[in-house]
Short mmCIF file of C-alpha atoms in Angstrom, two decimals:
data_model
loop_
_atom_site.label_atom_id
_atom_site.label_comp_id
_atom_site.label_asym_id
_atom_site.label_seq_id
_atom_site.Cartn_x
_atom_site.Cartn_y
_atom_site.Cartn_z
CA MET A 1 0.05 -0.09 0.57
CA ASN A 2 1.67 3.61 -1.16
CA ASP A 3 1.18 5.34 2.20
CA ALA A 4 3.29 8.60 0.14
CA PRO A 5 1.03 11.54 -0.73
CA ALA A 6 1.51 11.62 -4.73
CA HIS A 7 2.02 14.97 -5.97
CA THR A 8 -0.08 15.53 -8.90
CA TYR A 9 -3.07 15.78 -5.65
CA SER A 10 -1.61 17.26 -2.86
CA ARG A 11 -2.50 21.05 -4.33
CA ARG A 12 -6.55 19.77 -4.99
CA PHE A 13 -6.34 17.97 -1.63
CA ILE A 14 -5.93 20.77 -0.10
CA VAL A 15 -8.09 23.15 -1.04
CA ALA A 16 -10.85 19.92 -0.72
CA MET A 17 -10.06 19.35 2.46
CA SER A 18 -10.19 23.25 2.79
CA ALA A 19 -13.63 23.78 1.03
CA ALA A 20 -14.87 20.43 3.28
CA VAL A 21 -14.43 22.62 6.74
CA LEU A 22 -15.99 25.67 5.39
CA LEU A 23 -18.94 23.77 4.50
CA ALA A 24 -18.30 22.46 8.64
CA ALA A 25 -18.06 26.11 9.92
CA ALA A 26 -21.19 27.16 7.27
CA ILE A 27 -23.50 24.30 8.36
CA ARG A 28 -23.39 24.22 12.10
CA ALA A 29 -22.17 27.88 13.02
CA PRO A 30 -26.46 28.98 13.35
CA PHE A 31 -26.73 26.38 16.13
CA LEU A 32 -24.31 28.33 18.48
CA THR A 33 -26.66 30.74 19.18
CA ASP A 34 -29.37 28.56 19.76
CA SER A 35 -30.63 28.44 23.94
CA LEU A 36 -28.16 26.40 25.76
CA TRP A 37 -29.78 23.53 27.38
CA TYR A 38 -30.35 21.94 30.38
CA ASP A 39 -27.37 19.60 30.34
CA GLU A 40 -24.94 22.55 29.04
CA ILE A 41 -25.61 24.66 31.99
CA ALA A 42 -25.84 22.10 34.28
CA ALA A 43 -22.33 21.22 33.17
CA PHE A 44 -21.63 24.01 32.70
CA LEU A 45 -22.23 25.32 36.74
CA GLY A 46 -21.49 21.74 38.21
CA TYR A 47 -18.06 22.06 36.26
CA SER A 48 -16.13 24.19 34.57
CA ILE A 49 -17.84 27.03 36.90
CA ASN A 50 -15.26 26.21 39.29
CA GLY A 51 -12.02 26.20 37.58
CA PRO A 52 -9.71 24.10 35.90
CA TRP A 53 -8.46 22.44 38.82
CA GLY A 54 -12.79 21.53 39.73
CA ALA A 55 -13.25 20.18 36.38
CA VAL A 56 -10.89 17.87 37.00
CA SER A 57 -11.00 17.19 40.04
CA THR A 58 -15.22 16.91 41.04
CA TYR A 59 -17.69 14.63 39.66
CA TYR A 60 -21.59 14.35 41.42
CA THR A 61 -23.10 13.57 37.79
CA GLN A 62 -22.73 11.13 35.07
CA ALA A 63 -22.91 15.06 33.48
CA ASN A 64 -19.23 16.15 33.50
CA HIS A 65 -17.39 14.91 30.44
CA VAL A 66 -14.78 15.77 31.80
CA LEU A 67 -11.85 17.11 29.00
CA HIS A 68 -14.78 19.55 27.87
CA SER A 69 -15.46 20.85 31.01
CA LEU A 70 -11.90 21.98 31.32
CA LEU A 71 -12.22 23.17 27.70
CA ALA A 72 -15.07 24.96 27.87
CA TRP A 73 -13.41 26.93 30.90
CA GLY A 74 -10.69 27.97 29.03
CA SER A 75 -12.93 29.35 26.40
CA GLY A 76 -15.11 30.70 28.79
CA ALA A 77 -12.30 32.57 30.71
CA ALA A 78 -10.71 33.70 27.39
CA LEU A 79 -12.95 34.39 25.72
CA GLY A 80 -16.66 35.16 28.58
CA VAL A 81 -19.02 33.16 28.87
CA ASP A 82 -21.98 32.94 26.67
CA GLU A 83 -24.15 30.17 24.36
CA VAL A 84 -20.84 30.08 21.64
CA THR A 85 -17.66 30.42 23.87
CA VAL A 86 -19.10 27.12 26.19
CA ARG A 87 -19.73 25.52 22.95
CA LEU A 88 -16.79 26.45 20.66
CA PRO A 89 -14.74 23.75 21.97
CA SER A 90 -17.14 21.00 21.20
CA PHE A 91 -17.33 23.32 17.74
CA LEU A 92 -13.56 23.07 17.02
CA ALA A 93 -13.70 19.32 17.40
CA GLY A 94 -15.66 18.95 14.86
CA LEU A 95 -14.46 21.15 11.96
CA GLY A 96 -11.41 18.73 13.65
CA THR A 97 -13.37 15.90 12.63
CA VAL A 98 -13.62 16.26 9.07
CA LEU A 99 -9.63 16.54 8.70
CA ALA A 100 -9.26 13.61 11.03
CA VAL A 101 -11.69 10.91 9.42
CA ALA A 102 -9.74 11.87 5.88
CA TRP A 103 -6.81 10.71 8.20
CA LEU A 104 -8.88 7.40 8.81
CA ALA A 105 -9.74 7.13 5.17
CA MET A 106 -6.58 7.42 3.66
CA THR A 107 -4.74 5.45 6.55
CA ALA A 108 -7.47 2.64 5.72
CA LEU A 109 -6.38 2.97 1.89
CA GLY A 110 -3.48 4.51 1.45
CA ARG A 111 -2.46 8.05 -0.48
CA ASP A 112 -2.71 6.77 -3.76
CA ALA A 113 -5.92 7.58 -5.94
CA LYS A 114 -8.41 5.53 -4.18
CA GLY A 115 -7.68 6.25 -1.11
CA VAL A 116 -7.60 10.06 -1.06
CA ARG A 117 -11.00 10.09 -3.17
CA LEU A 118 -12.26 7.95 -0.48
CA ALA A 119 -10.82 10.37 2.31
CA VAL A 120 -12.14 13.83 0.23
CA VAL A 121 -15.78 12.09 -0.06
CA ALA A 122 -15.83 10.63 3.43
CA ALA A 123 -14.62 14.74 4.98
CA PHE A 124 -18.37 16.08 2.95
CA ILE A 125 -19.87 13.61 4.38
CA THR A 126 -18.83 14.35 7.61
CA ALA A 127 -19.22 18.14 7.06
CA LEU A 128 -23.19 17.37 6.53
CA LEU A 129 -23.52 14.13 8.14
CA PRO A 130 -25.98 15.52 11.21
CA ILE A 131 -24.60 13.06 13.96
CA ALA A 132 -21.66 15.24 13.63
CA VAL A 133 -23.04 18.38 13.13
CA LEU A 134 -25.70 18.25 16.08
CA PRO A 135 -22.59 17.42 18.56
CA ALA A 136 -20.36 20.20 17.49
CA THR A 137 -22.86 22.41 18.15
CA GLU A 138 -23.65 21.46 21.32
CA ALA A 139 -21.00 21.98 24.86
CA ARG A 140 -20.52 18.39 26.40
CA GLY A 141 -18.42 15.84 25.22
CA TYR A 142 -19.59 14.25 22.09
CA SER A 143 -17.43 15.96 19.60
CA LEU A 144 -14.40 15.36 20.96
CA MET A 145 -15.77 11.62 21.32
CA THR A 146 -15.84 11.99 17.32
CA LEU A 147 -12.71 13.75 17.32
CA PHE A 148 -10.67 10.95 19.02
CA SER A 149 -12.75 7.93 18.22
CA ALA A 150 -11.67 8.97 14.50
CA LEU A 151 -7.94 9.65 15.43
CA MET A 152 -7.72 6.51 17.81
CA THR A 153 -9.35 4.49 14.55
CA ALA A 154 -6.15 5.55 11.85
CA ALA A 155 -3.65 5.71 14.38
CA PHE A 156 -4.09 1.79 15.62
CA LEU A 157 -4.58 1.29 11.67
CA ARG A 158 -1.17 3.18 11.00
CA ALA A 159 0.20 1.32 13.91
CA LEU A 160 -0.61 -2.18 12.77
CA ARG A 161 0.88 -1.51 9.62
CA ARG A 162 4.56 0.33 11.14
CA PRO A 163 4.02 -0.78 14.83
CA THR A 164 7.06 2.10 16.81
CA ARG A 165 6.76 3.16 20.06
CA THR A 166 5.99 6.26 18.82
CA GLU A 167 3.10 5.05 16.64
CA TRP A 168 1.66 3.19 19.57
CA LEU A 169 2.26 6.23 22.39
CA ILE A 170 0.15 8.69 19.31
CA TYR A 171 -2.75 5.33 19.42
CA ALA A 172 -2.53 5.48 23.60
CA ALA A 173 -2.85 9.17 24.06
CA ALA A 174 -5.77 9.46 21.76
CA CYS A 175 -7.84 6.57 23.56
CA ALA A 176 -6.87 8.50 26.87
CA LEU A 177 -8.08 12.02 25.88
CA GLY A 178 -11.01 10.37 23.74
CA ILE A 179 -12.30 8.27 27.01
CA TRP A 180 -11.56 11.50 28.96
CA ALA A 181 -14.24 12.86 27.05
CA HIS A 182 -17.02 10.88 27.88
CA LEU A 183 -16.43 7.10 29.20
CA VAL A 184 -18.86 5.45 26.40
CA THR A 185 -15.58 6.07 24.19
CA VAL A 186 -13.81 2.91 26.09
CA CYS A 187 -15.30 1.02 23.60
CA VAL A 188 -13.30 1.70 20.69
CA PRO A 189 -10.01 0.22 22.16
CA ALA A 190 -11.43 -2.12 23.97
CA PHE A 191 -13.05 -3.40 20.30
CA HIS A 192 -9.13 -2.58 19.47
CA ALA A 193 -8.00 -5.15 22.42
CA ALA A 194 -10.69 -7.64 21.47
CA TRP A 195 -9.52 -7.99 17.24
CA CYS A 196 -5.31 -8.41 19.13
CA VAL A 197 -7.02 -10.80 21.09
CA ALA A 198 -8.65 -12.82 18.03
CA VAL A 199 -5.10 -12.33 16.19
CA LEU A 200 -3.27 -13.51 19.30
CA VAL A 201 -5.37 -16.99 19.61
CA ARG A 202 -6.01 -17.05 15.22
CA GLY A 203 -2.19 -17.92 16.19
CA ALA A 204 -1.42 -15.79 12.89
CA PRO A 205 -1.34 -12.96 10.77
CA SER A 206 -4.94 -12.26 10.14
CA THR A 207 -5.82 -12.70 6.20
CA ALA A 208 -8.14 -8.63 5.82
CA SER A 209 -5.75 -6.84 8.30
CA GLY A 210 -1.79 -8.48 7.72
CA THR A 211 -1.88 -8.32 11.68
CA SER A 212 0.74 -10.37 12.85
CA PRO A 213 0.86 -12.34 16.28
CA THR A 214 3.57 -9.73 17.50
CA THR A 215 1.76 -6.85 16.51
CA ALA A 216 -1.11 -7.61 18.00
CA ARG A 217 0.65 -7.80 21.54
CA ALA A 218 2.63 -4.88 20.95
CA GLY A 219 -1.47 -3.54 20.62
CA LEU A 220 -2.04 -4.91 23.65
CA ILE A 221 0.26 -2.96 25.53
CA ALA A 222 -0.56 0.30 24.08
CA ILE A 223 -3.73 -0.65 25.46
CA GLY A 224 -2.83 -1.11 28.81
CA VAL A 225 -1.02 2.15 28.46
CA ALA A 226 -4.16 3.76 27.47
CA ALA A 227 -5.72 2.75 30.52
CA LEU A 228 -2.82 3.48 32.88
CA LEU A 229 -3.37 7.34 31.10
CA THR A 230 -7.00 6.68 31.71
CA LEU A 231 -6.70 5.65 34.73
CA LEU A 232 -4.30 9.13 35.69
CA VAL A 233 -6.96 11.68 33.82
CA TYR A 234 -9.07 10.00 35.92
CA ALA A 235 -7.27 9.69 39.08
CA PRO A 236 -9.01 13.31 41.64
CA ILE A 237 -12.70 11.57 40.41
CA LEU A 238 -11.63 8.38 40.69
CA PRO A 239 -13.62 7.93 44.79
CA ALA A 240 -16.00 10.08 43.43
CA MET A 241 -17.15 7.83 40.83
CA PHE A 242 -17.27 4.99 42.79
CA ALA A 243 -19.47 6.72 45.49
CA ILE A 244 -22.24 6.99 42.80
CA ARG A 245 -21.62 3.75 41.05
CA SER A 246 -24.83 2.70 41.15
CA GLU A 247 -26.27 6.23 39.44
CA PHE A 248 -24.76 4.30 36.20
CA ARG A 249 -27.33 2.00 36.99
CA ALA A 250 -30.86 1.81 35.26
CA LEU A 251 -32.78 2.08 38.80
CA ASP A 252 -34.71 4.23 38.38
CA GLY A 253 -37.21 3.08 35.56
CA ASN A 254 -37.12 6.61 33.13
CA GLU A 255 -34.15 5.35 31.83
CA PRO A 256 -33.91 5.06 28.09
CA THR A 257 -34.36 1.76 27.07
CA LEU A 258 -32.77 0.30 23.00
CA LEU A 259 -36.86 -0.81 22.76
CA GLY A 260 -37.64 3.08 22.60
CA PRO A 261 -36.94 5.96 20.93
CA GLU A 262 -33.33 6.34 21.75
CA GLY A 263 -32.86 2.34 20.16
CA TRP A 264 -34.81 3.91 17.05
CA MET A 265 -32.61 6.53 16.95
CA MET A 266 -29.46 4.40 16.96
CA LEU A 267 -30.73 2.27 13.97
CA LEU A 268 -31.37 5.71 11.94
CA SER A 269 -27.60 6.32 12.83
CA ILE A 270 -26.95 4.46 9.98
CA GLY A 271 -28.20 7.21 7.12
CA GLY A 272 -26.54 10.20 9.15
CA SER A 273 -29.80 11.51 11.19
CA TRP A 274 -31.80 10.66 13.38
CA LYS A 275 -34.93 11.40 11.46
CA VAL A 276 -36.19 8.61 9.39
CA TRP A 277 -36.82 10.06 6.16
CA ALA A 278 -33.19 11.47 5.95
CA SER A 279 -31.70 8.31 6.96
CA LEU A 280 -33.46 6.09 4.66
CA ALA A 281 -32.43 8.98 2.34
CA ALA A 282 -28.96 7.25 2.62
CA LEU A 283 -30.06 3.94 2.38
CA PRO A 284 -28.60 2.39 -0.66
CA LEU A 285 -24.81 4.29 0.04
CA ALA A 286 -25.13 2.18 3.14
CA VAL A 287 -25.78 -0.68 1.21
CA ALA A 288 -23.23 -0.12 -1.96
CA GLY A 289 -20.66 0.60 0.86
CA LEU A 290 -21.25 -2.84 2.84
CA ALA A 291 -20.75 -4.88 -0.72
CA ALA A 292 -17.52 -2.59 -1.13
CA ALA A 293 -16.18 -3.59 2.06
CA THR A 294 -17.52 -7.31 1.03
CA ARG A 295 -14.10 -7.03 -1.51
CA ASP A 296 -12.08 -4.59 0.28
CA ALA A 297 -10.05 -6.20 2.84
CA SER A 298 -8.31 -3.23 4.17
CA LEU A 299 -12.69 -0.97 3.84
CA ARG A 300 -13.26 -3.35 5.69
CA THR A 301 -10.84 -3.76 8.45
CA ALA A 302 -11.36 -0.04 9.35
CA LEU A 303 -15.12 -0.11 8.90
CA ILE A 304 -14.90 -3.17 11.10
CA LEU A 305 -12.42 -1.59 13.56
CA SER A 306 -14.34 2.63 13.80
CA LEU A 307 -18.17 0.10 13.94
CA GLY A 308 -17.46 -2.53 16.42
CA GLY A 309 -17.62 -0.09 19.35
CA THR A 310 -20.44 -0.77 19.10
CA VAL A 311 -20.85 -4.25 20.02
CA LEU A 312 -19.46 -3.60 23.22
CA ALA A 313 -21.15 -0.02 24.35
CA LEU A 314 -24.89 -2.44 23.53
CA ALA A 315 -23.91 -4.25 25.88
CA PHE A 316 -24.09 -1.82 28.83
CA PRO A 317 -27.86 -2.27 28.81
CA LEU A 318 -28.51 -5.18 27.64
CA PHE A 319 -26.35 -7.30 30.52
CA LEU A 320 -25.03 -4.77 32.55
CA GLY A 321 -28.13 -2.67 33.69
CA SER A 322 -26.81 0.67 31.98
CA TRP A 323 -28.54 2.56 29.49
CA LEU A 324 -27.86 4.48 26.88
CA TYR A 325 -28.53 7.52 24.56
CA ALA A 326 -27.78 7.67 20.66
CA ARG A 327 -25.61 10.26 21.43
CA PHE A 328 -23.25 8.51 23.59
CA LEU A 329 -22.63 6.54 20.21
CA ALA A 330 -21.10 9.48 18.47
CA PHE A 331 -17.50 7.70 18.82
CA THR A 332 -19.16 5.23 15.27
CA VAL A 333 -20.10 8.49 13.18
CA PRO A 334 -16.37 8.19 11.52
CA GLY A 335 -16.95 4.69 10.63
CA ILE A 336 -20.43 5.25 9.51
CA ALA A 337 -19.18 8.26 7.40
CA LEU A 338 -16.22 6.33 6.17
CA LEU A 339 -19.30 3.60 5.35
CA LEU A 340 -20.68 6.45 3.00
CA ALA A 341 -17.72 7.60 1.32
CA ALA A 342 -17.67 4.30 0.37
CA GLY A 343 -20.79 3.53 -0.97
CA PHE A 344 -21.44 6.71 -3.34
CA LEU A 345 -17.70 6.20 -4.33
CA GLU A 346 -19.47 2.04 -4.90
CA ILE A 347 -21.82 3.53 -7.01
CA ASN A 348 -19.59 6.48 -9.49
CA ASP A 349 -17.81 3.95 -10.50
CA ARG A 350 -20.68 2.24 -11.96
CA LYS A 351 -23.38 5.56 -12.79
CA PRO A 352 -22.22 8.36 -12.26
CA GLY A 353 -24.94 9.96 -12.55
CA THR A 354 -27.07 8.36 -10.38
CA ALA A 355 -24.07 8.54 -7.79
CA ARG A 356 -24.93 12.73 -7.94
CA ALA A 357 -28.47 12.26 -8.37
CA ILE A 358 -27.90 10.36 -5.01
CA ALA A 359 -25.91 12.10 -3.59
CA LEU A 360 -28.10 15.77 -3.98
CA VAL A 361 -31.31 13.41 -2.11
CA VAL A 362 -29.48 12.59 0.12
CA GLY A 363 -27.52 16.35 0.93
CA SER A 364 -30.99 17.76 0.53
CA ALA A 365 -33.03 15.67 3.50
CA TRP A 366 -29.89 16.07 5.89
CA ILE A 367 -29.91 19.47 5.58
CA ALA A 368 -33.93 19.83 5.55
CA SER A 369 -33.24 17.69 8.57
CA LEU A 370 -31.47 19.83 10.43
CA ALA A 371 -33.30 23.53 9.42
CA THR A 372 -36.54 21.69 10.07
CA LEU A 373 -35.08 20.29 13.92
CA GLY A 374 -35.57 23.65 15.93
CA PRO A 375 -33.88 24.33 19.40
CA ARG A 376 -32.96 21.33 21.74
CA GLN A 377 -34.33 23.39 25.05
CA GLN A 378 -35.56 27.04 24.99
CA ILE A 379 -35.13 27.62 28.54
CA ARG A 380 -33.79 31.36 27.16
CA GLU A 381 -37.37 31.92 25.19
CA ALA A 382 -38.69 30.54 28.07
CA VAL A 383 -37.43 32.80 30.77
CA MET A 384 -37.39 35.74 28.88
CA TYR A 385 -41.50 35.72 28.31
CA VAL A 386 -41.92 35.55 31.88
CA ALA A 387 -39.58 38.67 31.70
CA SER A 388 -41.13 40.26 29.11
CA HIS A 389 -45.53 39.78 30.17
CA ARG A 390 -45.49 39.85 33.50
CA ALA A 391 -46.35 42.52 35.98
CA PRO A 392 -43.98 44.31 38.02
CA THR A 393 -46.52 42.93 41.06
CA GLU A 394 -46.34 38.98 39.98
CA GLY A 395 -44.23 36.37 41.28
CA ALA A 396 -42.38 33.53 39.64
CA PHE A 397 -41.12 30.26 39.75
CA ALA A 398 -39.58 27.48 38.15
CA VAL A 399 -40.10 23.34 38.00
CA GLY A 400 -37.49 21.33 36.55
CA LEU A 401 -35.13 18.37 37.87
CA PRO A 402 -32.39 18.82 40.82
CA ASP A 403 -30.49 21.55 39.39
CA ASP A 404 -31.85 24.81 38.94
CA VAL A 405 -30.50 25.85 35.21
CA HIS A 406 -33.01 28.48 34.51
CA GLN A 407 -30.78 31.10 36.16
CA TRP A 408 -28.96 30.43 33.69
CA TYR A 409 -31.59 33.21 32.21
CA ALA A 410 -32.53 34.80 35.03
CA VAL A 411 -29.90 36.56 36.69
CA PRO A 412 -28.50 38.65 33.91
CA LEU A 413 -32.74 39.56 33.86
CA HIS A 414 -32.68 40.43 37.29
CA LEU A 415 -35.84 38.30 37.37
CA ASP A 416 -36.28 36.72 40.55
CA MET A 417 -37.50 33.40 39.70
CA PRO A 418 -36.42 31.01 42.83
CA GLY A 419 -36.43 27.06 41.91
CA SER A 420 -38.77 23.86 43.46
CA GLY A 421 -36.75 21.17 44.60
CA PRO A 422 -35.82 18.31 42.18
CA TYR A 423 -38.92 17.56 40.12
CA GLY A 424 -41.14 19.93 42.35
CA ALA A 425 -40.71 18.53 45.75
CA THR A 426 -40.93 22.03 47.39
CA ILE A 427 -43.65 23.21 44.54
CA GLN A 428 -46.31 24.13 48.09
CA GLN A 429 -44.68 26.68 48.84
CA HIS A 430 -45.02 28.48 45.75
CA LEU A 431 -48.46 27.78 44.86
CA ASN A 432 -49.40 28.52 48.56
CA ASP A 433 -47.98 32.60 47.60
CA PRO A 434 -50.48 34.51 46.02
CA THR A 435 -48.03 37.19 44.11
CA ALA A 436 -46.28 33.69 42.12
CA ALA A 437 -48.49 33.99 39.48
CA TRP A 438 -46.01 32.72 36.79
CA ALA A 439 -44.36 29.37 36.51
CA VAL A 440 -42.02 27.66 33.63
CA LEU A 441 -41.89 23.65 33.52
CA LEU A 442 -38.93 22.25 32.06
CA TYR A 443 -40.18 18.38 31.16
CA PRO A 444 -43.60 18.64 31.77
CA ARG A 445 -43.31 14.59 30.27
CA THR A 446 -41.74 13.65 33.40
CA LEU A 447 -42.75 16.48 35.58
CA THR A 448 -47.20 15.33 34.83
CA ALA A 449 -48.04 15.62 39.27
CA ALA A 450 -45.85 18.59 39.23
CA ALA A 451 -47.78 19.75 36.45
CA ASP A 452 -51.02 18.57 37.83
CA GLN A 453 -50.16 20.61 40.79
CA LEU A 454 -50.43 23.89 38.69
CA ARG A 455 -53.34 23.13 36.91
CA GLU A 456 -54.64 22.37 39.78
CA ALA A 457 -53.70 25.28 41.62
CA GLY A 458 -55.06 27.48 39.00
CA PHE A 459 -52.39 27.69 36.19
CA VAL A 460 -53.10 27.41 32.56
CA GLU A 461 -51.35 27.21 30.06
CA GLU A 462 -49.16 30.73 28.24
CA ALA A 463 -46.97 29.52 25.56
CA ARG A 464 -44.94 26.21 25.28
CA PHE A 465 -41.76 26.24 24.11
CA PRO A 466 -41.24 23.12 21.95
CA GLY A 467 -37.57 21.16 22.26
CA TRP A 468 -36.54 18.31 20.41
CA ILE A 469 -33.70 16.71 22.63
CA ASP A 470 -34.67 13.90 24.70
CA THR A 471 -36.87 12.52 21.57
CA GLY A 472 -38.80 16.17 22.61
CA GLY A 473 -38.73 15.89 26.41
CA GLY A 474 -36.69 19.37 26.06
CA GLU A 475 -40.38 21.25 25.81
CA ILE A 476 -40.88 23.71 28.42
CA ILE A 477 -44.57 25.30 29.01
CA VAL A 478 -44.95 28.60 30.54
CA LEU A 479 -47.89 28.97 32.73
CA ARG A 480 -50.65 32.25 34.30
CA ARG A 481 -52.53 31.62 37.63
CA ARG A 482 -56.00 32.86 36.06
#
């Protein structure tokens, strides 16, 4: 396999990569000014706001995606704190993912014409892919998860072919940083470890990857180093994680299940979108990509190493009593981009006109799905509605989950809007206050008892703010006492 870049492609390749990154930025930028949603605010106020040591040494809920919390602190400290700056690390990671996926493609197929074609198409697909766009516009660790998943799989493939100490150390560092961004990223190196074990069990080089037992042993050692590095970066919070270990189990009964909407979204991800129609539009590319992988061992190996961690992730809800959101599988984005890119090239080699028509339909469907999505959760708009409609003598309060995230927007507006305790535990004291005329109800689908209490106390709906996060659970209702 030729790893030397072809000179005739160098300038065109740089132009293509620049165009893909600019396209990715243009697609993602409009989402950056949306209202922050519950998890984004809870993570920043719970961890990032306490400085770099607070971000890496505090852990009382799983909301702390530690590496992102650290980077969000840095962004806020340098540029001020608002929606854009707390999302900036994810945004930049999303742009980096475009290049990382291209590197993964060329590492898989080489830097000759075949590899460059796959890299360019995969980069543009990553730029448009809704399941890549959304993590890059959210102040959480999912975009970093995607970036480091691409980097670690590319580094793993590279080290398998050139097993030097430096290559394996790069791989180990990428693994540790990815897991530091989100714990579920551990599924990627864990599957790589299983790959190495399979090679050792065979006792001979794999016909698909050409991996020798000696290289497989080196891979396992590198994964061991990655585990040690991961323990090192997590060391400050390991006691806290152990203390809340029960929180990692599905004990409340309201966690997502594989047979529910989140499981359906995981399945739709293979088409690059959580919208049924947008995902189905990409189905021909996915099928063609699978066909291409059956004939190309290098592509097949890259896809298996990129997507195989999904099997381990599904073990969490199936066998370990835990739970998964579709967004937790952000580590599959690089593999999905490769699969769809390979599918496009497979069709293009046979029927270029058909390939271009499919690309136009798929790209339009993805863009339309993003354009019609709306905000995740309109906390800002709900609070501003109350601030602009209430009389000076009218009080207001909020009802939501344990964190009073509405204060992020209420305090700058000088709006006194106390919370009601976790899940509305202290709502009655507000209902007994005759001046409390306005209520902001977050997660009405979950807090049905609180909603009933409000209505029984004479509160009626004034405004409703849809939110698509958690399959529509991000909706907010503003109520006023009559």
